[in-house]
JSON list of C-alpha atoms in Angstrom, two decimals:
[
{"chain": "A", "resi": 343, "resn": "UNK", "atom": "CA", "xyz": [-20.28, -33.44, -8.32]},
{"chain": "A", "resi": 344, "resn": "UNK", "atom": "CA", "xyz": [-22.17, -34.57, -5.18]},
{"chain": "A", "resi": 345, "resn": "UNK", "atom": "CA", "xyz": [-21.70, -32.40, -2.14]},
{"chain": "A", "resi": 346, "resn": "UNK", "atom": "CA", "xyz": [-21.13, -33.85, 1.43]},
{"chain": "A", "resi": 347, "resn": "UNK", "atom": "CA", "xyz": [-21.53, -31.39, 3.91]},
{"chain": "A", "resi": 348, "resn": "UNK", "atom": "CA", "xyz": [-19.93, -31.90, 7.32]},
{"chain": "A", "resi": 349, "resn": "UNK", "atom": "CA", "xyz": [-19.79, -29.76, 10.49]},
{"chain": "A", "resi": 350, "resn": "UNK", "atom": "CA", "xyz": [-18.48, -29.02, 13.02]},
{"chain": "A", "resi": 351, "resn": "UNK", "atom": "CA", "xyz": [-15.02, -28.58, 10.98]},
{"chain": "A", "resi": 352, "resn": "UNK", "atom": "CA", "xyz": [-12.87, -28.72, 14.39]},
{"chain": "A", "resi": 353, "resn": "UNK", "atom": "CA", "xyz": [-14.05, -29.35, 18.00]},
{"chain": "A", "resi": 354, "resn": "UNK", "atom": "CA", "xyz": [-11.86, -28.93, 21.57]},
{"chain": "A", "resi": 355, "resn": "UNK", "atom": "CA", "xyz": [-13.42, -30.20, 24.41]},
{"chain": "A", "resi": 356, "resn": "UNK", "atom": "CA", "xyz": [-12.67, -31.71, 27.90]},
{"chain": "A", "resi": 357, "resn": "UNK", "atom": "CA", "xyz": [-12.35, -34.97, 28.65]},
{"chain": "A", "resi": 358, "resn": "UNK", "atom": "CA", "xyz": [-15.93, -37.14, 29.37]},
{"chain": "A", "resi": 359, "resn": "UNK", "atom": "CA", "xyz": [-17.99, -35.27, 27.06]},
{"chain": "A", "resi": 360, "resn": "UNK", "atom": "CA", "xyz": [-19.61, -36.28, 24.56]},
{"chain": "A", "resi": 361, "resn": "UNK", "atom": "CA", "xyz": [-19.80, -34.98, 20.71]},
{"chain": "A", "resi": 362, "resn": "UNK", "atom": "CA", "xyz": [-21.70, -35.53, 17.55]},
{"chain": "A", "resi": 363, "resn": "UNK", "atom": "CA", "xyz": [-20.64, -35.09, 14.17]},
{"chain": "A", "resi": 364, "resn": "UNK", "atom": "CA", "xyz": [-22.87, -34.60, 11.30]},
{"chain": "A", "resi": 365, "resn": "UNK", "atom": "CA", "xyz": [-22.77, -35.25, 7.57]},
{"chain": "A", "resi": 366, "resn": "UNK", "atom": "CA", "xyz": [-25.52, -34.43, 4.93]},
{"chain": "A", "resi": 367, "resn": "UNK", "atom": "CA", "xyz": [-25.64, -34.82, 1.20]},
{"chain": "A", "resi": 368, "resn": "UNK", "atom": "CA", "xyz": [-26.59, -31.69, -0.40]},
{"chain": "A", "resi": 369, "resn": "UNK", "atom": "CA", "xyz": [-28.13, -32.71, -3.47]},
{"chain": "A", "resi": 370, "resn": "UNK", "atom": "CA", "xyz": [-28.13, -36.10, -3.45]},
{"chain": "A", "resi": 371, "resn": "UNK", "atom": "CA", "xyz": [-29.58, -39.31, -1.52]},
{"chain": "A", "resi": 372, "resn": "UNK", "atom": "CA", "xyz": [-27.17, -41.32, 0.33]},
{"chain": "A", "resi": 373, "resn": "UNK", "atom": "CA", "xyz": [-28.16, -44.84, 0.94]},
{"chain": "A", "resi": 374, "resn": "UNK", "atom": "CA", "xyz": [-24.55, -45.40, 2.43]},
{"chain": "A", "resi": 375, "resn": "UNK", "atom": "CA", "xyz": [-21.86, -43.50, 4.07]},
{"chain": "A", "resi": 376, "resn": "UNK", "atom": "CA", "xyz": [-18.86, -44.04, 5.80]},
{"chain": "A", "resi": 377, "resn": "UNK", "atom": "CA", "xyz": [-17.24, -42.97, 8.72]},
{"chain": "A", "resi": 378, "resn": "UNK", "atom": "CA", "xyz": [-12.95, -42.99, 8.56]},
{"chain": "A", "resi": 379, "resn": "UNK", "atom": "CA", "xyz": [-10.49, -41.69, 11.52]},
{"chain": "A", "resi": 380, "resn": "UNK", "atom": "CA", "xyz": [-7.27, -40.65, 10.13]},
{"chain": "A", "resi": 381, "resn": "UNK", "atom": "CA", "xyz": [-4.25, -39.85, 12.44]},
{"chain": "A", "resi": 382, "resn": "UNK", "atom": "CA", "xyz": [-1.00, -37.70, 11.64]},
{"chain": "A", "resi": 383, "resn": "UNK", "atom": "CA", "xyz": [0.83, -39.02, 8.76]},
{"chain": "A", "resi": 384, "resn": "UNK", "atom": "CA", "xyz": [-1.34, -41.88, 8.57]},
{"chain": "A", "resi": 385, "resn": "UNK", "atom": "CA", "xyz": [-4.55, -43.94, 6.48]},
{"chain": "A", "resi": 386, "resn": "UNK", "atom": "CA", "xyz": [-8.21, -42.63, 6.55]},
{"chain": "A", "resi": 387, "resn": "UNK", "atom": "CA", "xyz": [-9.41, -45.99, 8.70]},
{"chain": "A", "resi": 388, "resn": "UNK", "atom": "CA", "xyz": [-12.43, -47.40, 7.89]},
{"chain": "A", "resi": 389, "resn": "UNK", "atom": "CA", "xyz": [-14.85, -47.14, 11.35]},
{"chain": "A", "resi": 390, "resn": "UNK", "atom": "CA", "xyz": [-17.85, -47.95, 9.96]},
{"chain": "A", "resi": 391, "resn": "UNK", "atom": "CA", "xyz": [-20.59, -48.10, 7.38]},
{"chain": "A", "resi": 392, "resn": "UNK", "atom": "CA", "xyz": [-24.10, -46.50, 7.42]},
{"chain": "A", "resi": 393, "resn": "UNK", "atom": "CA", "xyz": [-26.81, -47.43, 6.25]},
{"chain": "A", "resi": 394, "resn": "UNK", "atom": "CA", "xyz": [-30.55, -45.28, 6.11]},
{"chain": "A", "resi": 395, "resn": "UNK", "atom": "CA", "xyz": [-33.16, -47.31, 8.55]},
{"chain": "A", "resi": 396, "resn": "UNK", "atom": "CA", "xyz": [-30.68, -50.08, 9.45]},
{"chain": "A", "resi": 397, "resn": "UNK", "atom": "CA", "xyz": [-27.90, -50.50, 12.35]},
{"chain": "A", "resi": 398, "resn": "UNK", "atom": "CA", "xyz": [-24.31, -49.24, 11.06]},
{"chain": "A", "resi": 399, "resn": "UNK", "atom": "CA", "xyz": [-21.78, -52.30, 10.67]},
{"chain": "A", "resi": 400, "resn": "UNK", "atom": "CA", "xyz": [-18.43, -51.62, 12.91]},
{"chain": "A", "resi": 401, "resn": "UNK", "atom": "CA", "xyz": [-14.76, -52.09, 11.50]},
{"chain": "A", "resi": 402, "resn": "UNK", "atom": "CA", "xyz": [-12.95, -54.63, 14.27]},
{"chain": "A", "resi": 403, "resn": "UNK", "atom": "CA", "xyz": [-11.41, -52.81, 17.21]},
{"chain": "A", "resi": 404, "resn": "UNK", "atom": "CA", "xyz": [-13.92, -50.34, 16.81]},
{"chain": "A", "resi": 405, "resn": "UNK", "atom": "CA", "xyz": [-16.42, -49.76, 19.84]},
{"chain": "A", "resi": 406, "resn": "UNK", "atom": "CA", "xyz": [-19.77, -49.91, 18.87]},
{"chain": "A", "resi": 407, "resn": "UNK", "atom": "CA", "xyz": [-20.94, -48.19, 22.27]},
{"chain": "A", "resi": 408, "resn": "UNK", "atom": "CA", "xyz": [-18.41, -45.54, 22.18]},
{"chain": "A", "resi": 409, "resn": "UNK", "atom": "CA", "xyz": [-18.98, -44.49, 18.31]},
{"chain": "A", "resi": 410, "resn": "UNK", "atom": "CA", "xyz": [-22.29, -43.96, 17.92]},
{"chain": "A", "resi": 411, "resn": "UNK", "atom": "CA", "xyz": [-23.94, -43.79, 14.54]},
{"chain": "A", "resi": 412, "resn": "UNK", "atom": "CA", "xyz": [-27.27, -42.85, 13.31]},
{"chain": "A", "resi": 413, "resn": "UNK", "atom": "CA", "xyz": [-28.57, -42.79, 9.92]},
{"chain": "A", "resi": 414, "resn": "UNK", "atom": "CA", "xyz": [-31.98, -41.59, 9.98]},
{"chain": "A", "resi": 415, "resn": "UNK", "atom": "CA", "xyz": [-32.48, -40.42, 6.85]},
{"chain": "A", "resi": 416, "resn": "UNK", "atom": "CA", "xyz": [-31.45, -40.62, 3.50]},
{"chain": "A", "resi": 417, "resn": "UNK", "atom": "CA", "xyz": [-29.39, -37.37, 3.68]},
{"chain": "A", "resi": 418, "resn": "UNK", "atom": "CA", "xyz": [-28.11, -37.10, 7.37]},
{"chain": "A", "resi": 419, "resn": "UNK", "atom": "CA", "xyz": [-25.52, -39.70, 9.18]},
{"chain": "A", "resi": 420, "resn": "UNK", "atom": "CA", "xyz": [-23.92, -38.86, 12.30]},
{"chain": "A", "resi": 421, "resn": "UNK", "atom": "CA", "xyz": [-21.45, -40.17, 14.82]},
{"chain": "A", "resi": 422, "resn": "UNK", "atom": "CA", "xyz": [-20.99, -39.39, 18.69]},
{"chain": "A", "resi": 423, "resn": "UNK", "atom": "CA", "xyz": [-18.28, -39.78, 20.36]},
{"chain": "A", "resi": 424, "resn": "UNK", "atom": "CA", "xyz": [-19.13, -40.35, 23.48]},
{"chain": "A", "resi": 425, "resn": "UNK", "atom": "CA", "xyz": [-16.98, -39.94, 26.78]},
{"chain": "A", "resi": 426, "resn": "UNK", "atom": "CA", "xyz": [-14.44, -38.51, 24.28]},
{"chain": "A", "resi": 427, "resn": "UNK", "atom": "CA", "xyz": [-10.56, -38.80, 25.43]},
{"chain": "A", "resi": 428, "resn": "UNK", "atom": "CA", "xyz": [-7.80, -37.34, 24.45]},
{"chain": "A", "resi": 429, "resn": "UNK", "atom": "CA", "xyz": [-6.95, -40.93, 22.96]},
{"chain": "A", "resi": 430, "resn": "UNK", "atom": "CA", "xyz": [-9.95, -39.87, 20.56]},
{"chain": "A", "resi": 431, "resn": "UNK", "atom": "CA", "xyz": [-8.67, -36.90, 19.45]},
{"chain": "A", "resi": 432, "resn": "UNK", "atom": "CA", "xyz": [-8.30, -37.37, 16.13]},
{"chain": "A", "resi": 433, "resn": "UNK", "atom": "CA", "xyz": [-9.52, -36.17, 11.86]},
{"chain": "A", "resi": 434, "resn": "UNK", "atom": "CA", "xyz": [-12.50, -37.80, 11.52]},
{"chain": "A", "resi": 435, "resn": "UNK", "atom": "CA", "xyz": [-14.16, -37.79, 8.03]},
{"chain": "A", "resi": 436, "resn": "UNK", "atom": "CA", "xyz": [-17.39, -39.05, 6.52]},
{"chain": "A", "resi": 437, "resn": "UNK", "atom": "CA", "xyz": [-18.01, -40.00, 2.90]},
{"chain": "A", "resi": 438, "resn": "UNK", "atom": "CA", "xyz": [-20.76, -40.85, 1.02]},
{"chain": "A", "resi": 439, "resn": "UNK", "atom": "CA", "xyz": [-20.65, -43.63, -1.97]},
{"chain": "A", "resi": 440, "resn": "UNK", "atom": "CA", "xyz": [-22.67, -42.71, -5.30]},
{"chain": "A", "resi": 441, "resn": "UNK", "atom": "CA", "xyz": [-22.84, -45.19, -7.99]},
{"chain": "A", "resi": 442, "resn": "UNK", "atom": "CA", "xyz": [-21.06, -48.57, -8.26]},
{"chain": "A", "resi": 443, "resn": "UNK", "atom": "CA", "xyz": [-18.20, -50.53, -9.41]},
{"chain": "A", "resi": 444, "resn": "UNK", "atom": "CA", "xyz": [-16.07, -48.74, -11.75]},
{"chain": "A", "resi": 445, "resn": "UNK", "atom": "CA", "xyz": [-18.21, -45.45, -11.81]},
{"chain": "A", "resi": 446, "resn": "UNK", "atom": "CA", "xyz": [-18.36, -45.65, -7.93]},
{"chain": "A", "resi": 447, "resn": "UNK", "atom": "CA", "xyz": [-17.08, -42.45, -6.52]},
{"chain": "A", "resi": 448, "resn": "UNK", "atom": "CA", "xyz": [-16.71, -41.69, -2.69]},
{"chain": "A", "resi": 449, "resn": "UNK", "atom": "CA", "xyz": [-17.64, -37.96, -1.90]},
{"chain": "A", "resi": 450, "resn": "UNK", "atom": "CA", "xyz": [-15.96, -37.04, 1.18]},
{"chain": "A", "resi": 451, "resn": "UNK", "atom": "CA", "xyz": [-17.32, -34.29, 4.08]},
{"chain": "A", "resi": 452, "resn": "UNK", "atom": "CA", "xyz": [-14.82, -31.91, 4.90]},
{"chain": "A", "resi": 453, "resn": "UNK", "atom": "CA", "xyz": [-13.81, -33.53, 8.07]},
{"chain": "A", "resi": 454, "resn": "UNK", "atom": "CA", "xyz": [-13.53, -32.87, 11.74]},
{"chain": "A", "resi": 455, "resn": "UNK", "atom": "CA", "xyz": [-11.02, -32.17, 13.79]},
{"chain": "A", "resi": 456, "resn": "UNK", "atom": "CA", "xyz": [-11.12, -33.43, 17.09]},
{"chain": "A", "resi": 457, "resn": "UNK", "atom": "CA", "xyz": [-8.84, -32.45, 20.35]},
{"chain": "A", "resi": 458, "resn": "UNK", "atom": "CA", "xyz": [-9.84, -34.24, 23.58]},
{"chain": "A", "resi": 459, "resn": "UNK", "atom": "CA", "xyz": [-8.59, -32.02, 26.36]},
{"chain": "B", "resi": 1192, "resn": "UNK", "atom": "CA", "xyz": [0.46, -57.95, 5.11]},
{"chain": "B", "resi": 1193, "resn": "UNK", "atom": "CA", "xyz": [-1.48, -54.13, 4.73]},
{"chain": "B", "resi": 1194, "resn": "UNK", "atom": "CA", "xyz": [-4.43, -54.73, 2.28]},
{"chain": "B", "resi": 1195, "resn": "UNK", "atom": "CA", "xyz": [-2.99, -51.46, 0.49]},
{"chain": "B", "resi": 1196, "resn": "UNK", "atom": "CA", "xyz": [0.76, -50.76, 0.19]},
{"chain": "B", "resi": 1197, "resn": "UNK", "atom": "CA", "xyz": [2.12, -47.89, -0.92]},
{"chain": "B", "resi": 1198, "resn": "UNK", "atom": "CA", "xyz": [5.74, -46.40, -0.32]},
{"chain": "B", "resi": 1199, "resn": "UNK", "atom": "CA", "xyz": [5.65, -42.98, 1.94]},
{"chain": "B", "resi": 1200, "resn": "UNK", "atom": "CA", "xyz": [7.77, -41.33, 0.43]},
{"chain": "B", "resi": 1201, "resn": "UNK", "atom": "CA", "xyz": [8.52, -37.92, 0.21]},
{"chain": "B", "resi": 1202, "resn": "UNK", "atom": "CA", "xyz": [9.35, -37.99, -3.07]},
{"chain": "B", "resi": 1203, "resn": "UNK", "atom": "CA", "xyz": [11.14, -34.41, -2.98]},
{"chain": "B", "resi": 1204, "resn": "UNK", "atom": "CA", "xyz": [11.21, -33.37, -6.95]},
{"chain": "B", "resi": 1205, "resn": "UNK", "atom": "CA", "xyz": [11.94, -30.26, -9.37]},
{"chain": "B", "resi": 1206, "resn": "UNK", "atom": "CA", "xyz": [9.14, -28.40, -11.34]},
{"chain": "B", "resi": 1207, "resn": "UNK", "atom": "CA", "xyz": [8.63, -30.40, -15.19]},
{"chain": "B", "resi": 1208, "resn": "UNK", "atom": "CA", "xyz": [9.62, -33.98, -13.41]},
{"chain": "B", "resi": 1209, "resn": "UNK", "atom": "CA", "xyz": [8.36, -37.00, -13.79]},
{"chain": "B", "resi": 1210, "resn": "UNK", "atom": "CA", "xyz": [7.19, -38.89, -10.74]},
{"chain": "B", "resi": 1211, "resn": "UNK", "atom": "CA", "xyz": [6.10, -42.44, -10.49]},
{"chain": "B", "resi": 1212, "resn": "UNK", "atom": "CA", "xyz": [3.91, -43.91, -7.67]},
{"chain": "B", "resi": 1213, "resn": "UNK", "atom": "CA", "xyz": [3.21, -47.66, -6.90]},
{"chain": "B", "resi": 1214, "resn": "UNK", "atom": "CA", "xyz": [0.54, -49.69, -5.03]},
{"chain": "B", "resi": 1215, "resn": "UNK", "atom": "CA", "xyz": [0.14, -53.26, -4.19]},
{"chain": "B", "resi": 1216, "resn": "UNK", "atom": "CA", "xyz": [-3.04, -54.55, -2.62]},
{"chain": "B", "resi": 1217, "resn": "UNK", "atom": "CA", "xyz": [-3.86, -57.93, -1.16]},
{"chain": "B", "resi": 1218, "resn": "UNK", "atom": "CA", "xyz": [-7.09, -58.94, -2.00]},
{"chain": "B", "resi": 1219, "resn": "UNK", "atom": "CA", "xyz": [-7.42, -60.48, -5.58]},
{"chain": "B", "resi": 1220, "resn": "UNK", "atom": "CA", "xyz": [-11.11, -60.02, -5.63]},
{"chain": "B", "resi": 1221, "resn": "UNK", "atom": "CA", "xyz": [-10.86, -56.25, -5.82]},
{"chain": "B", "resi": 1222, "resn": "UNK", "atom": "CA", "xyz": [-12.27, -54.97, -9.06]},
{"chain": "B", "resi": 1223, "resn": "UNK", "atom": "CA", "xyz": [-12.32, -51.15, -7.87]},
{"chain": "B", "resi": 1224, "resn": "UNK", "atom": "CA", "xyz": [-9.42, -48.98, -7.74]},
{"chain": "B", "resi": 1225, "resn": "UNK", "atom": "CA", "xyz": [-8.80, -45.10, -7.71]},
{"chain": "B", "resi": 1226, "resn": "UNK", "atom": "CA", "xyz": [-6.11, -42.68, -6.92]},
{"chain": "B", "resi": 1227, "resn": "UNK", "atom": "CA", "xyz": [-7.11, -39.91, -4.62]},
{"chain": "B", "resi": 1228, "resn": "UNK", "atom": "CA", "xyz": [-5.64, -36.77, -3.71]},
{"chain": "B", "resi": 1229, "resn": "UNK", "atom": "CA", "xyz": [-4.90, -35.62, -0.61]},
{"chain": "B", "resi": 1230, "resn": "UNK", "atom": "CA", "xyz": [-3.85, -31.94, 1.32]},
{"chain": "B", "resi": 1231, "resn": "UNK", "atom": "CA", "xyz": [-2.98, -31.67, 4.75]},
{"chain": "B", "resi": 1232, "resn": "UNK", "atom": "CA", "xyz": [-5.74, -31.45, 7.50]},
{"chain": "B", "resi": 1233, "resn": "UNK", "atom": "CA", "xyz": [-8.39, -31.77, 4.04]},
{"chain": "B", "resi": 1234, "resn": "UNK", "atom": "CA", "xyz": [-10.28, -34.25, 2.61]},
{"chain": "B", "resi": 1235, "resn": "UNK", "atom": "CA", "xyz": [-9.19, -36.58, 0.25]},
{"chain": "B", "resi": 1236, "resn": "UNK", "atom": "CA", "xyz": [-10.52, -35.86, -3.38]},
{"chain": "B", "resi": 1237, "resn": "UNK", "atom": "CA", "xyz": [-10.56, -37.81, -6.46]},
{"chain": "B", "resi": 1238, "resn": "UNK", "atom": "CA", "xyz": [-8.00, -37.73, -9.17]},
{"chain": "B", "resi": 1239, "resn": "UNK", "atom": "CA", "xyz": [-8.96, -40.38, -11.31]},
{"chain": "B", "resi": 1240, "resn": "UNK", "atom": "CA", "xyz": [-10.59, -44.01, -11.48]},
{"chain": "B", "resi": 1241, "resn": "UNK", "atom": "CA", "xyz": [-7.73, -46.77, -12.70]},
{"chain": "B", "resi": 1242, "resn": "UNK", "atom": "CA", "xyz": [-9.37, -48.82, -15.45]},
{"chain": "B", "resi": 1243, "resn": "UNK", "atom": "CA", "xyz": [-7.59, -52.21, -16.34]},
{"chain": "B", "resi": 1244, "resn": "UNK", "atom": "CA", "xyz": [-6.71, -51.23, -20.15]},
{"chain": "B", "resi": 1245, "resn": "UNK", "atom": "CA", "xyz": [-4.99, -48.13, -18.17]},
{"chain": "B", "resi": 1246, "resn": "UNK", "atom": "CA", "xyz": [-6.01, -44.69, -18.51]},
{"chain": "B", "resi": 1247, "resn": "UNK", "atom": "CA", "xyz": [-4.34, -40.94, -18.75]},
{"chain": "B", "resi": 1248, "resn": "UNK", "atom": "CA", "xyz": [-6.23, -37.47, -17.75]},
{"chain": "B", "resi": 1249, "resn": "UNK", "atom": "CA", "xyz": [-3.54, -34.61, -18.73]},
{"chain": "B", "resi": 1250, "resn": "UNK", "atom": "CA", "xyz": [-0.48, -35.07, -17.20]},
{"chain": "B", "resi": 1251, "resn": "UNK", "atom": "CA", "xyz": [-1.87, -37.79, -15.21]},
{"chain": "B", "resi": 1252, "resn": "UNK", "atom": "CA", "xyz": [-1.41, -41.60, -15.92]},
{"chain": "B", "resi": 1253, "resn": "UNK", "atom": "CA", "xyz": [-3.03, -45.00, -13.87]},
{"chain": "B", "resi": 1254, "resn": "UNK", "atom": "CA", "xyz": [-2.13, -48.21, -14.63]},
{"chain": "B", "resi": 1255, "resn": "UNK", "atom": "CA", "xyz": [-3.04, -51.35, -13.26]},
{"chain": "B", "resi": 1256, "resn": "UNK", "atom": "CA", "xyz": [-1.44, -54.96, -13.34]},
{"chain": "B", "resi": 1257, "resn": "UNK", "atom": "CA", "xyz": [-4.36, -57.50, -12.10]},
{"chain": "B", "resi": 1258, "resn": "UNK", "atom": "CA", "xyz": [-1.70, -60.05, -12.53]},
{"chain": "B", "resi": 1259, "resn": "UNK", "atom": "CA", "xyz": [0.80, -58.83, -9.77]},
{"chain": "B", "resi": 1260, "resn": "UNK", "atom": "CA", "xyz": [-1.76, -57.17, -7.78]},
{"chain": "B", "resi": 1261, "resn": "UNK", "atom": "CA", "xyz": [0.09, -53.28, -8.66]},
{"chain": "B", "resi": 1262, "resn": "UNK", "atom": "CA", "xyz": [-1.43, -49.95, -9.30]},
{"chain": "B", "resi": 1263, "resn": "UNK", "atom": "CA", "xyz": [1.00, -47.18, -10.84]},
{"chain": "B", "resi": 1264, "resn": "UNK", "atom": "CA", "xyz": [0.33, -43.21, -11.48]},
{"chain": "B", "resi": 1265, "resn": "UNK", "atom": "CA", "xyz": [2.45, -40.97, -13.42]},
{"chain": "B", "resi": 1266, "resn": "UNK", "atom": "CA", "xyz": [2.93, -37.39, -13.00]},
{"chain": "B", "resi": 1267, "resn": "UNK", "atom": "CA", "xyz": [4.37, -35.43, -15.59]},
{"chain": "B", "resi": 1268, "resn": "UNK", "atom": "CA", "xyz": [5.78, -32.15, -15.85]},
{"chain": "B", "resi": 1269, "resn": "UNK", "atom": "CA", "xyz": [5.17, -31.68, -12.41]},
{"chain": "B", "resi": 1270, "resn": "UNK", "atom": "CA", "xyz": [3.77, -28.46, -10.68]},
{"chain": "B", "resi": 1271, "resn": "UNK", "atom": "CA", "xyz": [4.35, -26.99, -7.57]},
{"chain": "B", "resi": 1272, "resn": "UNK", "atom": "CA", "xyz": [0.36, -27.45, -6.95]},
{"chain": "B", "resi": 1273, "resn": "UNK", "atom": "CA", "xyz": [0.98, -31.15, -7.15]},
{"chain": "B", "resi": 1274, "resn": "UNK", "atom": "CA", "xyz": [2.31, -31.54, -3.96]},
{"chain": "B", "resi": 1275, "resn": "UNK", "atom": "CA", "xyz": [0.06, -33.41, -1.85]},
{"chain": "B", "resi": 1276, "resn": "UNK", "atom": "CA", "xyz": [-0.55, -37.18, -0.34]},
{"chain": "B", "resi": 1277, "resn": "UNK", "atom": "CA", "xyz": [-1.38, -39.50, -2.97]},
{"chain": "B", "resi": 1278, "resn": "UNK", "atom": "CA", "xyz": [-3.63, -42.35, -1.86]},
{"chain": "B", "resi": 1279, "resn": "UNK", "atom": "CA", "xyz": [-4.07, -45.59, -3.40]},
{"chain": "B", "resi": 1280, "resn": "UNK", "atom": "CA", "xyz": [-7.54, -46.43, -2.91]},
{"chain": "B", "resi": 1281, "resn": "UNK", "atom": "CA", "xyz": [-9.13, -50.24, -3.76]},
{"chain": "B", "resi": 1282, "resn": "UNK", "atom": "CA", "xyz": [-12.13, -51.82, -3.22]},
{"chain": "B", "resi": 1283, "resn": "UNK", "atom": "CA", "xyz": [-13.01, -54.64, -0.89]},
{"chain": "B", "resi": 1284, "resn": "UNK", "atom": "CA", "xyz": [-15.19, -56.89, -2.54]},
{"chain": "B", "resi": 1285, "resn": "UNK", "atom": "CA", "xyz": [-16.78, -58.41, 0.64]},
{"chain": "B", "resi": 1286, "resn": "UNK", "atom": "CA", "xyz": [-20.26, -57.12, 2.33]},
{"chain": "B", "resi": 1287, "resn": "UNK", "atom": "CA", "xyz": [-20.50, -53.79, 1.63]},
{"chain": "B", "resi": 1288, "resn": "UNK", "atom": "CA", "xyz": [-18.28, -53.14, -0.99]},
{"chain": "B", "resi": 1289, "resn": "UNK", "atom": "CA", "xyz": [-15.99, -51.23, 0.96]},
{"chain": "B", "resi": 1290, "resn": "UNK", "atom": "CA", "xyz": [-12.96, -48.97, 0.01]},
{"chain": "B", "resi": 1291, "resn": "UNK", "atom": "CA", "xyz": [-9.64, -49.60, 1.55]},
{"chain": "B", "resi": 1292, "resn": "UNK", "atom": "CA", "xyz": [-7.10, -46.42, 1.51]},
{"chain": "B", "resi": 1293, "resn": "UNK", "atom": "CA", "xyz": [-3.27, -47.03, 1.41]},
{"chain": "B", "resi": 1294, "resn": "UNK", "atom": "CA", "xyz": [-1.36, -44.83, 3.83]},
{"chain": "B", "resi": 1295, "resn": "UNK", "atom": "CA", "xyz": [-0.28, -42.68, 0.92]},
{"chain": "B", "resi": 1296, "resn": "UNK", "atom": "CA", "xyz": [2.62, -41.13, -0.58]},
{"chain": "B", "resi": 1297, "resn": "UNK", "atom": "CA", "xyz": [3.63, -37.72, -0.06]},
{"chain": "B", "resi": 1298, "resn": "UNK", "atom": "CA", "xyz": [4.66, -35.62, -2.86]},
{"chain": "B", "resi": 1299, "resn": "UNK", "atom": "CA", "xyz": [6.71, -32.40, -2.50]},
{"chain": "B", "resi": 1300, "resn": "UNK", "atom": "CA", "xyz": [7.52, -30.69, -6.18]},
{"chain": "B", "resi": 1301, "resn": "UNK", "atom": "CA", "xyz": [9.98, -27.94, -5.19]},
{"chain": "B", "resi": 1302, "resn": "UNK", "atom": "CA", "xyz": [10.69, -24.89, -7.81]}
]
């Protein structure tokens, strides 16, 4: 199958900083990915979607200016947190979607753990 | 209401049972709709796609009821490695076509 490659797997950092996550497909073009946060015991929540050469379209409740996303190419997306807190801290997880209705499969990065000091 | 219900669980069960999941979702539009698999602190992988006429893969078997708005999967003789969050994933017709995860249902086959 398609291979999502995300790094870094975990981050710690202090309070105010900023951080950037990034996800590539391997072997594949991604047209679209999404970004999900997922607390303890809880849903992946959809942030937002990405799309190659366009501006990424935010979930509600989700700050645009705080969650930045870029997806420059057709095989890199990333998000930055910026002025991370430990509010943030958090799994966050990209995925890219290949194919559509019934054959449409969601590959997923290997996630990120985040821990706002 | 959640767009995608499922019931938390843990479903705590013996090696060789059968276990039953269920899923509601909201949205009659949907027209996508997959189990995935999920380990702690991993990301969530595919088990299988949930085709209307139903479908099995091994011990594994989806159902879905358009009418009520219910996904099922069925886990027979059950294995220790099945233990894991079981998410209930459906699509969201609207803009981009995006997928909407249920909170998921932990699973915890003991020997």
């Amino acid at each position: 199958g398609a291979v999502v490659s995300q790094h870094p797997s975990r981050v710690i950092c202090k309070s105010g900083t900023s951080v950037k996550i990034e996800c590539r497909s391997l072997d594949f073009q991604a047209t679209t990915m999404f970004w999900y946060r997922q607390f303890p015991k809880q849903s992946l929540m959809l942030m937002a979607t990405s799309n190659e050469g366009s501006k990424a379209t935010y979930e509600q409740g989700v700050e645009k200016d705080k969650f930045l996303i870029n997806h420059a190419s057709l095989t890199l997306s990333t998000l930055t947190v910026t002025s991370a807190h430990p509010e943030d801290s958090s799994f966050y997880i990209c995925s890219a979607r290949v194919g559509a209705g019934v054959n449409e499969k969601l590959f997923f990065g290997s996630g990120t753990q985040l821990s706002v000091l | 209401r959640k767009e995608v219900e499922q019931d938390p669980g843990p479903f705590n069960v013996p090696e060789g049972a059968t276990v039953a999941f269920n899923c509601t979702y909201s949205n009659s539009a949907s027209q996508s709709f997959f189990w995935y698999r999920q380990d702690c602190r991993k990301e969530p992988k595919l088990l299988m796609s949930v085709y209307s006429s139903g479908n099995e893969d091994g011990r594994f078997t989806a159902q879905l009821n358009r009418a009520s708005q219910y996904i099922s999967l069925l886990i027979r003789d059950s294995k220790l490695s099945d233990s894991a969050t079981y998410l209930c994933v459906v699509n969201n017709p609207g803009g981009y076509n995006k997928l909407i995860f249920g909170a998921g249902t932990r699973l915890a086959v003991h020997p």
